[in-house]
mmCIF file of C-alpha atoms in Angstrom:
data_model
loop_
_atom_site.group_PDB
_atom_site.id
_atom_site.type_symbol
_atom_site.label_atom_id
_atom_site.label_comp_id
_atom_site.label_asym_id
_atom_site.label_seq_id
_atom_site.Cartn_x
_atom_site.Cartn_y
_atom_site.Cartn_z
ATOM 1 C CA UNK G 1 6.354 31.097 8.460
ATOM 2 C CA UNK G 2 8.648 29.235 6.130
ATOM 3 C CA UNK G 3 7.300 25.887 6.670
ATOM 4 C CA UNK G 4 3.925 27.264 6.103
ATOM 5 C CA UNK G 5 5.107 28.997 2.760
ATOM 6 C CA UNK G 6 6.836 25.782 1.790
ATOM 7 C CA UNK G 7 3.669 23.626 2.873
ATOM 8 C CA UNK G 8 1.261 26.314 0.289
ATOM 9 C CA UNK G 9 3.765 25.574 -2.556
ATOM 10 C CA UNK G 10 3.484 21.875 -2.268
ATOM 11 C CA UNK G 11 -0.553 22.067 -1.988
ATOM 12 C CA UNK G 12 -0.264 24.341 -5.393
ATOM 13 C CA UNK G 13 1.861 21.624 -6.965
ATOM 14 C CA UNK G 14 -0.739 19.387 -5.572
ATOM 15 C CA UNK G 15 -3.461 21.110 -7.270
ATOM 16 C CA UNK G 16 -1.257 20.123 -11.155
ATOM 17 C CA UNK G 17 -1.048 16.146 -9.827
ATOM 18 C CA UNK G 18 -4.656 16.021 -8.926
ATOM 19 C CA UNK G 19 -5.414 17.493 -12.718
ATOM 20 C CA UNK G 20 -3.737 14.965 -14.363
ATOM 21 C CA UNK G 21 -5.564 12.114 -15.766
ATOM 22 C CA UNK G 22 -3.565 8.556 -16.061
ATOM 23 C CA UNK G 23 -5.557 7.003 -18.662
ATOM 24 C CA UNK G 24 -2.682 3.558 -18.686
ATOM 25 C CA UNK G 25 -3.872 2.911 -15.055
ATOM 26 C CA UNK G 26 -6.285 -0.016 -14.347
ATOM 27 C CA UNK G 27 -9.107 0.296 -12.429
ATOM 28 C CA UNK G 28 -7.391 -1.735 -9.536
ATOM 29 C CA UNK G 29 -4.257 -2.648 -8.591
ATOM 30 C CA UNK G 30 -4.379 -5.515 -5.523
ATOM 31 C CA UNK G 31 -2.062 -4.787 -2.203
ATOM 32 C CA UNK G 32 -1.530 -7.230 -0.578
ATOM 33 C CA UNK G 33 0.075 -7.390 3.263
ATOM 34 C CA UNK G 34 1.510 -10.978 2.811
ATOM 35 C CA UNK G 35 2.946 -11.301 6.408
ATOM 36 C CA UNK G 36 3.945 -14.821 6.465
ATOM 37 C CA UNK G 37 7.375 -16.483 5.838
ATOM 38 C CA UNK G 38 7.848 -18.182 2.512
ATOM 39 C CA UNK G 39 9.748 -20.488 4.241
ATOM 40 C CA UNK G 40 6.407 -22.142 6.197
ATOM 41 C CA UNK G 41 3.870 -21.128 3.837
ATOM 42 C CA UNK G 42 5.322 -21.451 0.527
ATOM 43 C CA UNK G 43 2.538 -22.005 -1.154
ATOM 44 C CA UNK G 44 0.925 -18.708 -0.392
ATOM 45 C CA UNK G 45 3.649 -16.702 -2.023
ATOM 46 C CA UNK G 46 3.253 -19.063 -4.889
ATOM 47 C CA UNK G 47 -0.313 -18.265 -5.155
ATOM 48 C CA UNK G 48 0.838 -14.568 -5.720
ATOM 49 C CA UNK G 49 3.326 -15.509 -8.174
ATOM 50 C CA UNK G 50 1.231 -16.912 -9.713
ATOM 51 C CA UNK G 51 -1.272 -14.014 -9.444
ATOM 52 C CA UNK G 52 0.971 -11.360 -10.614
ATOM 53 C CA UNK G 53 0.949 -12.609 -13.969
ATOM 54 C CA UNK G 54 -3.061 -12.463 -13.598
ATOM 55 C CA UNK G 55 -3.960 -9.070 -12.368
ATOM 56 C CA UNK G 56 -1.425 -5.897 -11.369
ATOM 57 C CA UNK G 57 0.346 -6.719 -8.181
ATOM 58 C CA UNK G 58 2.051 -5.041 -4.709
ATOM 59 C CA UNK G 59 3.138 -7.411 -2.325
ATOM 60 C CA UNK G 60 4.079 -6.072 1.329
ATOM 61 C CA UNK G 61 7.015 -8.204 2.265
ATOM 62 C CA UNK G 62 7.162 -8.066 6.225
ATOM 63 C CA UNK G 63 10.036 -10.576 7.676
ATOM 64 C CA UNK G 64 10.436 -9.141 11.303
ATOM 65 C CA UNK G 65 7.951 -5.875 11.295
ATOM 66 C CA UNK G 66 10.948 -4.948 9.123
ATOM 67 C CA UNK G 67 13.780 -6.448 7.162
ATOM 68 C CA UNK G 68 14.772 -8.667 10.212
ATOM 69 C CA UNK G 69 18.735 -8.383 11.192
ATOM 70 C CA UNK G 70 19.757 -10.657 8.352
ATOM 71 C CA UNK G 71 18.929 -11.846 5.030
ATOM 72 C CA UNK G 72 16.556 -14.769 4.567
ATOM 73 C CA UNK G 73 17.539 -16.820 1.387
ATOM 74 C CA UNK G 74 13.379 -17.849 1.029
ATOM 75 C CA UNK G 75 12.557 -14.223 0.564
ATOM 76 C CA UNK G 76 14.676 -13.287 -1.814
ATOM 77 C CA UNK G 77 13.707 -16.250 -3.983
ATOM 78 C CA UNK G 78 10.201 -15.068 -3.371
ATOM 79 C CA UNK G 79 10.380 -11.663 -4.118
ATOM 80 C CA UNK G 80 12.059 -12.720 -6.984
ATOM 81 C CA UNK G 81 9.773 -14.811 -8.771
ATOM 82 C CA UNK G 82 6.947 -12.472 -7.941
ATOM 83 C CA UNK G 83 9.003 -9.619 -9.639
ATOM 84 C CA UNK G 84 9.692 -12.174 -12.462
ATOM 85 C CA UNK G 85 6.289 -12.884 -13.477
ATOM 86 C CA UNK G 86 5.238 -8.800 -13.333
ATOM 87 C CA UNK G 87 4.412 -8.185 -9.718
ATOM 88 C CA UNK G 88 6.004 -5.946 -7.508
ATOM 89 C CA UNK G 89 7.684 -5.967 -3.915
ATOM 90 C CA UNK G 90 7.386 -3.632 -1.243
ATOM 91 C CA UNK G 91 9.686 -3.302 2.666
ATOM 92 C CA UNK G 92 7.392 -3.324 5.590
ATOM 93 C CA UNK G 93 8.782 -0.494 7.837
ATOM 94 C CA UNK G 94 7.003 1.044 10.943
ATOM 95 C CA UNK G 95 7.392 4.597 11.886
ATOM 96 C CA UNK G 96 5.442 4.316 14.793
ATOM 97 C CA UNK G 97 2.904 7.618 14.084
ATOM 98 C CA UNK G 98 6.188 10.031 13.794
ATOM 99 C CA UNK G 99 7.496 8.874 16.928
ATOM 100 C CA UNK G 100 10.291 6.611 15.677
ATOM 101 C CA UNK G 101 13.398 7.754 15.343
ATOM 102 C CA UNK G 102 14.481 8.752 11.905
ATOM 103 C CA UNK G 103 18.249 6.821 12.059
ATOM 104 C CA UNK G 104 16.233 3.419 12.982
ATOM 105 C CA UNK G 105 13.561 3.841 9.733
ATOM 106 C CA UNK G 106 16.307 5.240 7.136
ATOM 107 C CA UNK G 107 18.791 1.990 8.560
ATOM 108 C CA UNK G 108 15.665 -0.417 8.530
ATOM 109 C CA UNK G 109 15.144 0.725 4.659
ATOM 110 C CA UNK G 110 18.609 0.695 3.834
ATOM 111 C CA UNK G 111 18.886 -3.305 4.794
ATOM 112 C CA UNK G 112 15.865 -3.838 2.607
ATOM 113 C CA UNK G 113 17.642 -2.539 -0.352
ATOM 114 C CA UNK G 114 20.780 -4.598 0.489
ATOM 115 C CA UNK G 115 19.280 -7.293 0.746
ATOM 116 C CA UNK G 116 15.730 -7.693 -1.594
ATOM 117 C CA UNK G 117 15.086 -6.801 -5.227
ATOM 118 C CA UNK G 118 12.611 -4.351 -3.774
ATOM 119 C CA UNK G 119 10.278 -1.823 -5.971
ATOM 120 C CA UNK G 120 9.588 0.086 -3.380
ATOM 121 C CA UNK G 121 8.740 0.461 0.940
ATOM 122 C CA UNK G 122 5.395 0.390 2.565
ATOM 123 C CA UNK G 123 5.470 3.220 5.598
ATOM 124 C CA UNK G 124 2.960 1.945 8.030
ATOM 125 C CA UNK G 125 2.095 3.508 11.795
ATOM 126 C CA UNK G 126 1.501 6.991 9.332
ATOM 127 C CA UNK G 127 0.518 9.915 11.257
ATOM 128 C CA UNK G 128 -2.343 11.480 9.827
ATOM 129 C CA UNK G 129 -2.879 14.667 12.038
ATOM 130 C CA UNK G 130 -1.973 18.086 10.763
ATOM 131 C CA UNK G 131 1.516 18.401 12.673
ATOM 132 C CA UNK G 132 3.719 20.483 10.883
ATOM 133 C CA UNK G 133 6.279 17.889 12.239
ATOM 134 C CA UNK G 134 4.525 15.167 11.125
ATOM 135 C CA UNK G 135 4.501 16.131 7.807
ATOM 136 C CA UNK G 136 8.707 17.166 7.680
ATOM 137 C CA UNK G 137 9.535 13.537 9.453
ATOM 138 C CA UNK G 138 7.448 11.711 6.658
ATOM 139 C CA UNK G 139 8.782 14.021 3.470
ATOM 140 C CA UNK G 140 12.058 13.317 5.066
ATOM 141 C CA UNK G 141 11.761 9.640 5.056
ATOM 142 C CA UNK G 142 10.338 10.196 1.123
ATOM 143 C CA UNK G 143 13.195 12.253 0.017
ATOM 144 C CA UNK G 144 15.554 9.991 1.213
ATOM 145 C CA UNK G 145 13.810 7.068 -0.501
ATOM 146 C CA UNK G 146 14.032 8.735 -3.568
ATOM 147 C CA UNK G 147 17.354 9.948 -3.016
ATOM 148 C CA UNK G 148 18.287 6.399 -3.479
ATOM 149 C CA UNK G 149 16.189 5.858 -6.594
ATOM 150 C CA UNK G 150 13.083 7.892 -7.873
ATOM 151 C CA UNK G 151 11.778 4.706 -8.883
ATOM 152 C CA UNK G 152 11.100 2.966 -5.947
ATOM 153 C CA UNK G 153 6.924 3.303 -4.726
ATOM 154 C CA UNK G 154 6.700 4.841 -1.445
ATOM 155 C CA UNK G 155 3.218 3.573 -0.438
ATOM 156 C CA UNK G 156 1.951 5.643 3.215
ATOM 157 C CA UNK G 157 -0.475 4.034 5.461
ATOM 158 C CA UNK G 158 -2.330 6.034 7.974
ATOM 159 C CA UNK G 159 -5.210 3.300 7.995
ATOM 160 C CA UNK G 160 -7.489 5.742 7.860
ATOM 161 C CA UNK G 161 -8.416 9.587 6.583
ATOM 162 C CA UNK G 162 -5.620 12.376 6.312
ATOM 163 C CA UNK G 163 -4.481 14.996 5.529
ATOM 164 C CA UNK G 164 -3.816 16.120 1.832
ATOM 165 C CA UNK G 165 -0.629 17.646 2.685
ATOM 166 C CA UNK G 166 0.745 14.348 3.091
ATOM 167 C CA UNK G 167 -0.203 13.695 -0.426
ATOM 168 C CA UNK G 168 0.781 17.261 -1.962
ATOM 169 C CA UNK G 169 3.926 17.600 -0.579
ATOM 170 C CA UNK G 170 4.816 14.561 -1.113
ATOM 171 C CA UNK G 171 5.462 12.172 2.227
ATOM 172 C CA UNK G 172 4.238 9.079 -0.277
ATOM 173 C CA UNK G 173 3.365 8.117 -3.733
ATOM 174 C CA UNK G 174 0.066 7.027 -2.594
ATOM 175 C CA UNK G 175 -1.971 6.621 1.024
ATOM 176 C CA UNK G 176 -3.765 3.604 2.683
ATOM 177 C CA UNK G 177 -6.907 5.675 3.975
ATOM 178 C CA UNK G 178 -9.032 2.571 5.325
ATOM 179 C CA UNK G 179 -7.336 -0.176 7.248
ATOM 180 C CA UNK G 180 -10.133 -2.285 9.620
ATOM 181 C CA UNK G 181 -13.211 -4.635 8.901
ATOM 182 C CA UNK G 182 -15.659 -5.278 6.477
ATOM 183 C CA UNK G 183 -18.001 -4.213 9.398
ATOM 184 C CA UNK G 184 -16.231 -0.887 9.584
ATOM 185 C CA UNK G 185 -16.134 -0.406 5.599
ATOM 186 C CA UNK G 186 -19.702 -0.107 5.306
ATOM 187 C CA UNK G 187 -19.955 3.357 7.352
ATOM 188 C CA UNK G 188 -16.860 4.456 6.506
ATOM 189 C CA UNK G 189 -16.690 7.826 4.515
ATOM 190 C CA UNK G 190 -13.479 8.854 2.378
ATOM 191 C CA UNK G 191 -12.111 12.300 2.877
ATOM 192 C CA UNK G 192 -13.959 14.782 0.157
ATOM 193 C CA UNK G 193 -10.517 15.682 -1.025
ATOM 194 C CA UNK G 194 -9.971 12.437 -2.344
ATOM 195 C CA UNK G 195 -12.190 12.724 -5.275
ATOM 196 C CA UNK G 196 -9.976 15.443 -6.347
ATOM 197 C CA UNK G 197 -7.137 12.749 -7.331
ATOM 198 C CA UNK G 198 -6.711 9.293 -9.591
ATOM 199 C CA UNK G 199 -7.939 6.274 -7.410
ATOM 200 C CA UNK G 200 -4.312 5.190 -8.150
ATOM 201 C CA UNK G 201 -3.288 6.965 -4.701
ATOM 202 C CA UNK G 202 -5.527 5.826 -2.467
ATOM 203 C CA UNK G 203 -5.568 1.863 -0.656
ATOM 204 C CA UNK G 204 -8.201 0.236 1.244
ATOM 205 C CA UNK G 205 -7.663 -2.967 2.990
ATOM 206 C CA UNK G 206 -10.540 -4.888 4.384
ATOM 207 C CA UNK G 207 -10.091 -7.617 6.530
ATOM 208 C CA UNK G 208 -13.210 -10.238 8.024
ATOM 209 C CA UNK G 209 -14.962 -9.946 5.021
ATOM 210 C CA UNK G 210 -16.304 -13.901 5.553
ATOM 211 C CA UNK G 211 -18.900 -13.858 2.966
ATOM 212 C CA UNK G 212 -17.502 -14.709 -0.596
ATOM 213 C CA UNK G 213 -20.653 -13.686 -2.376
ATOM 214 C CA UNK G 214 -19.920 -9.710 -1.546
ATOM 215 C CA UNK G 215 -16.412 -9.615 -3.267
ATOM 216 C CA UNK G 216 -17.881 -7.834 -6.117
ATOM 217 C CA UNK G 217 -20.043 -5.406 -3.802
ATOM 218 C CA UNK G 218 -16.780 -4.465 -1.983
ATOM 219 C CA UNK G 219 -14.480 -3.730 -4.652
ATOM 220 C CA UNK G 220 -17.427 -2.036 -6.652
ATOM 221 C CA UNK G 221 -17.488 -0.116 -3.359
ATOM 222 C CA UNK G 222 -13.964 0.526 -3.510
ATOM 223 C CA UNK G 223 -14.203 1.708 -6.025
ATOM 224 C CA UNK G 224 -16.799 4.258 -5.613
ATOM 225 C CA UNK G 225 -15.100 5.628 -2.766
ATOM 226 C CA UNK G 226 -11.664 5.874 -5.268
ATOM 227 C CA UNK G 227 -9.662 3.671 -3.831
ATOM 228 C CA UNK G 228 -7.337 1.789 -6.802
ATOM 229 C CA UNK G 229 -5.057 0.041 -4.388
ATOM 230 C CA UNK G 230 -7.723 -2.995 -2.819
ATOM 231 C CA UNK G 231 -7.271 -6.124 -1.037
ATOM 232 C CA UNK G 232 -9.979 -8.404 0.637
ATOM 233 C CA UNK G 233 -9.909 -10.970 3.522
ATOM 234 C CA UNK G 234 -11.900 -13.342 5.323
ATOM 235 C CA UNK G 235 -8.866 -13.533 7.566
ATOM 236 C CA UNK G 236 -8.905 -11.828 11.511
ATOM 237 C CA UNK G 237 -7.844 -11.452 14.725
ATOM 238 C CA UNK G 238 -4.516 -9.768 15.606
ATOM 239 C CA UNK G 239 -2.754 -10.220 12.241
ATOM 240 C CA UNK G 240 -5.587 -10.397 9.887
ATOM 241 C CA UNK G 241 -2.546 -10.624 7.263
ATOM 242 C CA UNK G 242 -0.812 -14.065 8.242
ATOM 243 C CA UNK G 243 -2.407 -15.671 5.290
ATOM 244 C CA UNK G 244 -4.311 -15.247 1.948
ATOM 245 C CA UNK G 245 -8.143 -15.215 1.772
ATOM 246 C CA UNK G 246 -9.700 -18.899 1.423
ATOM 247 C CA UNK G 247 -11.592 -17.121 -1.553
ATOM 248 C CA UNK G 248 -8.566 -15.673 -3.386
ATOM 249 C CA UNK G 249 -9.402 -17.177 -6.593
ATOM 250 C CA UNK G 250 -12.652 -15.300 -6.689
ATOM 251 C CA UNK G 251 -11.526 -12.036 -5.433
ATOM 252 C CA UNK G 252 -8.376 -12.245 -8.300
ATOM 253 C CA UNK G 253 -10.592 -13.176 -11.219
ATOM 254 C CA UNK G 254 -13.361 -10.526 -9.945
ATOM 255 C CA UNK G 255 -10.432 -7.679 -10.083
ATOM 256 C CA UNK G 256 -9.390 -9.063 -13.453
ATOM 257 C CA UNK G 257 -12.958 -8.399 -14.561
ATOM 258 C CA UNK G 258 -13.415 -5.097 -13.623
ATOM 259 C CA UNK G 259 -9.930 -4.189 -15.248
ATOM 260 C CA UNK G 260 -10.665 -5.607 -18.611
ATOM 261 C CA UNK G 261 -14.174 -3.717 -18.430
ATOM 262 C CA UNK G 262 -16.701 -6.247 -18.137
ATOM 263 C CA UNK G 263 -17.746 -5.892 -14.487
ATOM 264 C CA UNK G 264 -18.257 -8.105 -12.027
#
């Protein structure tokens, strides 16, 4: 009975955030899961460097499906110079769907801290089922994040739809709600309860998108389905992430378009 009276309060809470209007946001904000090593592929995280000072920024940092068990020298020079030219830096950490155990995740975020510049930590394996456990494990992992400092982002991502709770209560600052293929994007249908909120708190992130000419249809699309939080990639297979899209240039200066109002 208490965690349902406590779960009512957050969703009327909920109900203020979703009526507030954030007129400073751009349209869209790119996210990008940049799992490769700057050591081997320096020239990627250049590329977002050099991006950051282009278009707003989140880079998912991602050394060992976590922080690794020690600090790498060509991260922290990376995640530097992305944070120096306006971007910002985010831990990979899984939670495997709930199932992980809480000491592992907190420890796993902890070493980020220690060791990166980091704005903030990307929860992925999200459970997004309507388990009243579910929902304490994540606001756990939240509250301890911002326990540390209220600043950091605390991006959630379920890959798919949800449940508001996990917005409302809060569990995260904002929710990945599509994760698969362009294929998949076309018939896939947001949750209605999205279009109660800014697009600020909702990510989609489309991978085998091989045809360059439909970067503008799919971030237009994006955008009709509120999603502020975008990223594009022709890239596949089992880590459609290991590298940027060959058609980066394009997909940056299309998101730069649509942000300063001219379309694209």
């Amino acid at each position: 009975m208490q965690t349902a009276s406590r779960l009512m309060a957050a969703m009327m809470m909920g109900g203020l955030l979703a009526s507030q209007a954030v007129f400073a946001q751009p349209l869209l904000e790119v996210l990008v899961p940049a799992y490769f090593d700057p050591s081997s592929n320096p020239a990627g995280w250049n590329t977002l460097t050099t991006t950051a000072q282009k278009i707003p920024l989140s880079v998912i940092m991602n050394p060992a499906s976590g922080p690794g068990s020690a600090q790498d020298a060509s991260y922290v020079t990376a995640v530097q110079n992305i944070r120096l030219a306006g971007g910002h830096v985010l831990g990979y950490v899984a939670t495997g769907y709930g199932t992980r155990p809480m000491a592992d995740v907190i420890n796993d975020i902890n070493l980020y801290i220690a060791w990166y510049p980091v704005d903030g930590i990307f929860i992925d394996e999200m459970s997004s089922d309507a388990n009243t456990s579910h929902y304490s494990y994540y606001q756990s992992i939240y509250n301890q994040i911002k326990t540390i400092s209220y600043s950091y982002r605390v991006i959630g991502n379920p890959g798919t739809n949800t449940q508001e709770a996990y917005l409302m209560l809060p569990t995260a600052d904002a929710l990945v709600v599509f994760e698969s293929t362009a294929k998949n994007y076309g018939k896939y249908v947001p949750g209605a309860w999205i279009f109660n909120y800014s697009r600020q708190y909702f990510g989609n992130l489309i991978y085998s998108m091989s045809d360059s000419s439909q970067i503008s249809s799919y971030l237009n699309l994006a955008l009709n389905r509120n999603a502020g939080l975008v990223y594009l990639t022709n890239d596949g297979g089992r880590n459609p992430w290991n590298t940027l899209p060959g058609y980066w240039d394009a997909e940056v200066n299309c998101i730069a378009q649509i942000n300063q109002g001219s379309g694209c």
